[in-house]
CSV table of C-alpha atoms in Angstrom, one decimal:
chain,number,residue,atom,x,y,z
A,1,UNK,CA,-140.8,49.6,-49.3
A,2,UNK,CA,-138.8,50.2,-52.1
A,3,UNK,CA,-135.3,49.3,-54.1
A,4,UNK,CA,-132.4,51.0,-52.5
A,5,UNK,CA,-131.4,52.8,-55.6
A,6,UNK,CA,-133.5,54.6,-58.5
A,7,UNK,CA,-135.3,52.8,-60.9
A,8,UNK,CA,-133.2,52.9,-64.2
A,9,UNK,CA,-135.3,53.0,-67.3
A,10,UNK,CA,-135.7,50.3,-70.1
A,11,UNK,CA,-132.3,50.7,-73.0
A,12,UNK,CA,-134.4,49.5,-75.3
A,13,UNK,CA,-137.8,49.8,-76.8
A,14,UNK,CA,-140.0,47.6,-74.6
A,15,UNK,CA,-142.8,46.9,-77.8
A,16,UNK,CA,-144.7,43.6,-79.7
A,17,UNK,CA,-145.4,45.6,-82.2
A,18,UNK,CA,-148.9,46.3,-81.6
A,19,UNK,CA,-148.2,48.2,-77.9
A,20,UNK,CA,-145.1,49.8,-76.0
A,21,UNK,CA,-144.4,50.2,-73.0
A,22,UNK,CA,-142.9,53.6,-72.1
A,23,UNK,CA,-142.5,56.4,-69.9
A,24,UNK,CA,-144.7,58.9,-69.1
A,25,UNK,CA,-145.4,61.9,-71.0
A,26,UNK,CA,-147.5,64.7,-69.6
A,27,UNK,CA,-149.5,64.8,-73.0
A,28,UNK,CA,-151.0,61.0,-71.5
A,29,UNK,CA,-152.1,62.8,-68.2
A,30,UNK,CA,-155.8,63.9,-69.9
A,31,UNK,CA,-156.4,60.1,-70.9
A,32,UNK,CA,-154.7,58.9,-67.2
A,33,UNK,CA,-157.2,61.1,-65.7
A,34,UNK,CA,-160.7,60.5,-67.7
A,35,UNK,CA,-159.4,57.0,-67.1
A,36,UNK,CA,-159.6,57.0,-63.3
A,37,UNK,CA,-163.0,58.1,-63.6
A,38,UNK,CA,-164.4,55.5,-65.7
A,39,UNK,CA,-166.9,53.4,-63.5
A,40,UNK,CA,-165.1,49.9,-64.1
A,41,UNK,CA,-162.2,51.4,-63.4
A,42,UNK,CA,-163.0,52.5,-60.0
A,43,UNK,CA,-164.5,49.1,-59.4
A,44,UNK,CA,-161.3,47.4,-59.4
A,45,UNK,CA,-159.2,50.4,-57.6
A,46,UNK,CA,-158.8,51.7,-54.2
A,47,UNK,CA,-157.3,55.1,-55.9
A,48,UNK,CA,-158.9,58.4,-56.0
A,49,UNK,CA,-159.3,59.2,-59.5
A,50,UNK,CA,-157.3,62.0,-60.9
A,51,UNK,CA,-158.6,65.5,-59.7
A,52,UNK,CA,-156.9,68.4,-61.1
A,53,UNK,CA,-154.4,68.8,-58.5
A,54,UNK,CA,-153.7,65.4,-58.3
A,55,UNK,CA,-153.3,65.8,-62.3
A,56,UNK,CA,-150.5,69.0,-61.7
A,57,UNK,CA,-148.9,67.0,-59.4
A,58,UNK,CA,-148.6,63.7,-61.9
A,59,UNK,CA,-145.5,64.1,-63.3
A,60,UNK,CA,-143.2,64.9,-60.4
A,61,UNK,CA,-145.0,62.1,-58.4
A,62,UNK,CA,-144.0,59.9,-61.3
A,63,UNK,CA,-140.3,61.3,-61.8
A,64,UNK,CA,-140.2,60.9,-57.7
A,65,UNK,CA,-141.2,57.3,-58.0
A,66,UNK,CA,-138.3,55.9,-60.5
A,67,UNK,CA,-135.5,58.1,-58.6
A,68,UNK,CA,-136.7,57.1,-55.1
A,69,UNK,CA,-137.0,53.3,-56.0
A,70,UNK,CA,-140.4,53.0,-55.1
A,71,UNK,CA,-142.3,52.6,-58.8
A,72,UNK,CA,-141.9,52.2,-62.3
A,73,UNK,CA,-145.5,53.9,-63.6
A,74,UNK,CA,-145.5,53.8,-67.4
A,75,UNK,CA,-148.1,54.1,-70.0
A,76,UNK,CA,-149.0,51.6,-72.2
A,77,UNK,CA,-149.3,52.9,-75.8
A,78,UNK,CA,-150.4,51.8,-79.7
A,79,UNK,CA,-147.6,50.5,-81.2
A,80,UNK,CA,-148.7,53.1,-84.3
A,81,UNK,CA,-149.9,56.0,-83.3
A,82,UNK,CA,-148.8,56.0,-79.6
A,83,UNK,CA,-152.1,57.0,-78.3
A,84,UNK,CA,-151.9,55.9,-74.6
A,85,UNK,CA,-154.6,53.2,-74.2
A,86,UNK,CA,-153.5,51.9,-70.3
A,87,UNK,CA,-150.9,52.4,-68.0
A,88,UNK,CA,-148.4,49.5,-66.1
A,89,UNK,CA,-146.7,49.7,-63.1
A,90,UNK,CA,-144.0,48.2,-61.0
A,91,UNK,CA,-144.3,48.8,-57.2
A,92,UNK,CA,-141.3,47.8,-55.5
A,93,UNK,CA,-141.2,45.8,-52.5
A,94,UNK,CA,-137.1,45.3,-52.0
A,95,UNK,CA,-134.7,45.0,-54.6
A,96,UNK,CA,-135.7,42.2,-56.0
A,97,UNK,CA,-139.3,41.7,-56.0
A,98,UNK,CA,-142.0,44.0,-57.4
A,99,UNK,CA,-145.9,43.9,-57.7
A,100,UNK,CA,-147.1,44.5,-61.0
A,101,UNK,CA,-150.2,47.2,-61.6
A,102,UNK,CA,-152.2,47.8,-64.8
A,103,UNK,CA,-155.5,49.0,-66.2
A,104,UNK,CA,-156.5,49.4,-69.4
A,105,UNK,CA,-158.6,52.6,-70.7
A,106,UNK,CA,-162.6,51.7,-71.7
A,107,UNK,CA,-162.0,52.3,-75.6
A,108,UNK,CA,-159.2,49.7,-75.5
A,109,UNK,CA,-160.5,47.0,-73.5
A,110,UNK,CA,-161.2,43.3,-75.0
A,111,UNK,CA,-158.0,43.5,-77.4
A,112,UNK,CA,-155.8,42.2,-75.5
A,113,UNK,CA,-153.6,45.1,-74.4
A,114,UNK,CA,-153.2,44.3,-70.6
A,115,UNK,CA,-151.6,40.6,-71.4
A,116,UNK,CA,-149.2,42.5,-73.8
A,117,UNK,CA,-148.4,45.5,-71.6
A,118,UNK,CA,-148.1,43.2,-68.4
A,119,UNK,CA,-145.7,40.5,-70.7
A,120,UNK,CA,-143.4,43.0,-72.2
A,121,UNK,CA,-143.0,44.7,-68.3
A,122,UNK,CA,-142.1,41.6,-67.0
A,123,UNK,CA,-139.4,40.7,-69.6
A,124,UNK,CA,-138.0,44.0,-68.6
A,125,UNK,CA,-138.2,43.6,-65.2
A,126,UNK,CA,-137.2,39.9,-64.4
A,127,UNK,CA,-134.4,40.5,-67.3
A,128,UNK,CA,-133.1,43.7,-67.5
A,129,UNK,CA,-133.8,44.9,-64.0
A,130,UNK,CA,-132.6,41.6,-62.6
A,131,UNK,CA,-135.6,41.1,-60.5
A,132,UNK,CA,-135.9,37.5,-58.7
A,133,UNK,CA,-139.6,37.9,-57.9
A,134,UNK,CA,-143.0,40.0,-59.4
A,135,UNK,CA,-146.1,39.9,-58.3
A,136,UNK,CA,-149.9,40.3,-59.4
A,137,UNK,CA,-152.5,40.9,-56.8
A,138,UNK,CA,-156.2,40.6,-58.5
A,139,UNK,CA,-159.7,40.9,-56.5
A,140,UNK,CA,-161.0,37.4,-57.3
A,141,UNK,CA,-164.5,38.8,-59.1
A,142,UNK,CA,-162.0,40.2,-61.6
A,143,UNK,CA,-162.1,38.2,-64.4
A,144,UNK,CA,-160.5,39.9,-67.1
A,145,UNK,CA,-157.2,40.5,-64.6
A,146,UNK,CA,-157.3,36.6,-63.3
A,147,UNK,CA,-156.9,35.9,-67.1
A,148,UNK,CA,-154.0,38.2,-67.7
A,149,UNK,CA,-151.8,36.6,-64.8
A,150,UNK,CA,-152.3,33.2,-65.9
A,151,UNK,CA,-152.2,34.4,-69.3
A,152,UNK,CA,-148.6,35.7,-68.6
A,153,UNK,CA,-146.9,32.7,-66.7
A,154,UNK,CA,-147.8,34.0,-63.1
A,155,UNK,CA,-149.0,31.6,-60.7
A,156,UNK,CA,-151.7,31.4,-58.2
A,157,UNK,CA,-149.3,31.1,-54.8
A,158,UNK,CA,-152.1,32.8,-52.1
A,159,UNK,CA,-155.2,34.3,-51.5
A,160,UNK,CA,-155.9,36.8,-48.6
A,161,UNK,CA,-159.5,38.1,-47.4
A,162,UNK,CA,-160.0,41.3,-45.9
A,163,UNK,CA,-162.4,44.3,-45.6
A,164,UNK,CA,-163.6,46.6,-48.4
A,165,UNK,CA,-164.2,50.1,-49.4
A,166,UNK,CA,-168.1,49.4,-48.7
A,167,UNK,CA,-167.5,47.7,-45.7
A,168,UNK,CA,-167.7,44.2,-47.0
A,169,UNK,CA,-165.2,41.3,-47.5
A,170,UNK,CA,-162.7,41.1,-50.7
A,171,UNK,CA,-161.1,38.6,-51.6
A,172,UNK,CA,-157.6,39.2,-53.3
A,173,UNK,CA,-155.6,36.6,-55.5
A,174,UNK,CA,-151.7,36.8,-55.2
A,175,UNK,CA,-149.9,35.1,-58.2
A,176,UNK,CA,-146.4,35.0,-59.1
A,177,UNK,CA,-143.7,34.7,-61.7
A,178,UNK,CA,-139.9,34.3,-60.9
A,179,UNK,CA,-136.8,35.0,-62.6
A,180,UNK,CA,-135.9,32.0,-64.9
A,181,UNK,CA,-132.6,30.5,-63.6
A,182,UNK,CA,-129.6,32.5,-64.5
């Protein structure tokens, strides 16, 4: 599903100082792609990782996501020297709720990046963008991401268990912030 307009993006710098949160440049695409490669990475994801026609392809997939209403991808940066170090991303369900996506690139980790990326996305999105709703779905063996919803004011609201990749069971945690009252 998606909104039933385009995705307008941020007016304003969305940044704490120590990251922002931006669009997209196709100078990130070489860390976006060693990223979805890295091994902890892929433990977490159900995405293929980056391939190079997948990485051609990257930036009118991501222009096609904000004008279609489907997605917001954007990279998280250094507040400095704009190096990307993760990327964030709103996945539309409707026009007013969203599920919130990030992952944070191995030389970053442990620094607190994902709680920063995911607060200043949500300010955007339940302000700005006049969501009601967003949503974080975590695999509950993820530690590190359970710690950035609850971290960030989202609340546990369901849990769901279905099969994996592997053929297993997975568990997934659905939390969830709302809009303050307007």
């Amino acid at each position: 599903m998606a909104r039933s307009l385009p995705v307008p993006p941020p007016t304003s710098v969305l940044s704490d100082g120590v990251v922002v949160v931006r669009l997209r440049r196709a100078s990130d695409l070489d860390a976006i792609a060693e990223a979805s490669h890295d091994p902890e990475t892929r433990r977490w994801l159900d995405d293929t990782p980056m391939d190079g026609e997948a990485r051609g392809a990257s930036m009118a997939r991501v222009e096609e996501a904000w004008r279609s209403g489907r997605a917001a991808p954007l990279v998280v940066a250094d507040a400095v020297t704009d190096a990307p170090v993760g990327i964030v991303n709103l996945q539309f369900r409707g026009d007013d709720v969203a599920t919130v996506a990030y992952s944070v690139f191995p030389a970053s980790r442990g620094r607190g990046v994902a709680p920063r990326a995911v607060g200043l996305l949500s300010g955007w999105a339940l302000g700005e963008l006049g969501l009601e709703r967003l949503l974080i779905e975590v695999d509950e063996a993820n530690a590190a991401s359970l710690r950035v919803a609850v971290k960030c004011r989202f609340e546990r609201v369901a849990a769901r268990t279905g099969p994996d990749a592997e053929g297993g069971r997975r568990t997934t945690v659905v939390f969830a912030r709302r809009a303050p009252r307007r």
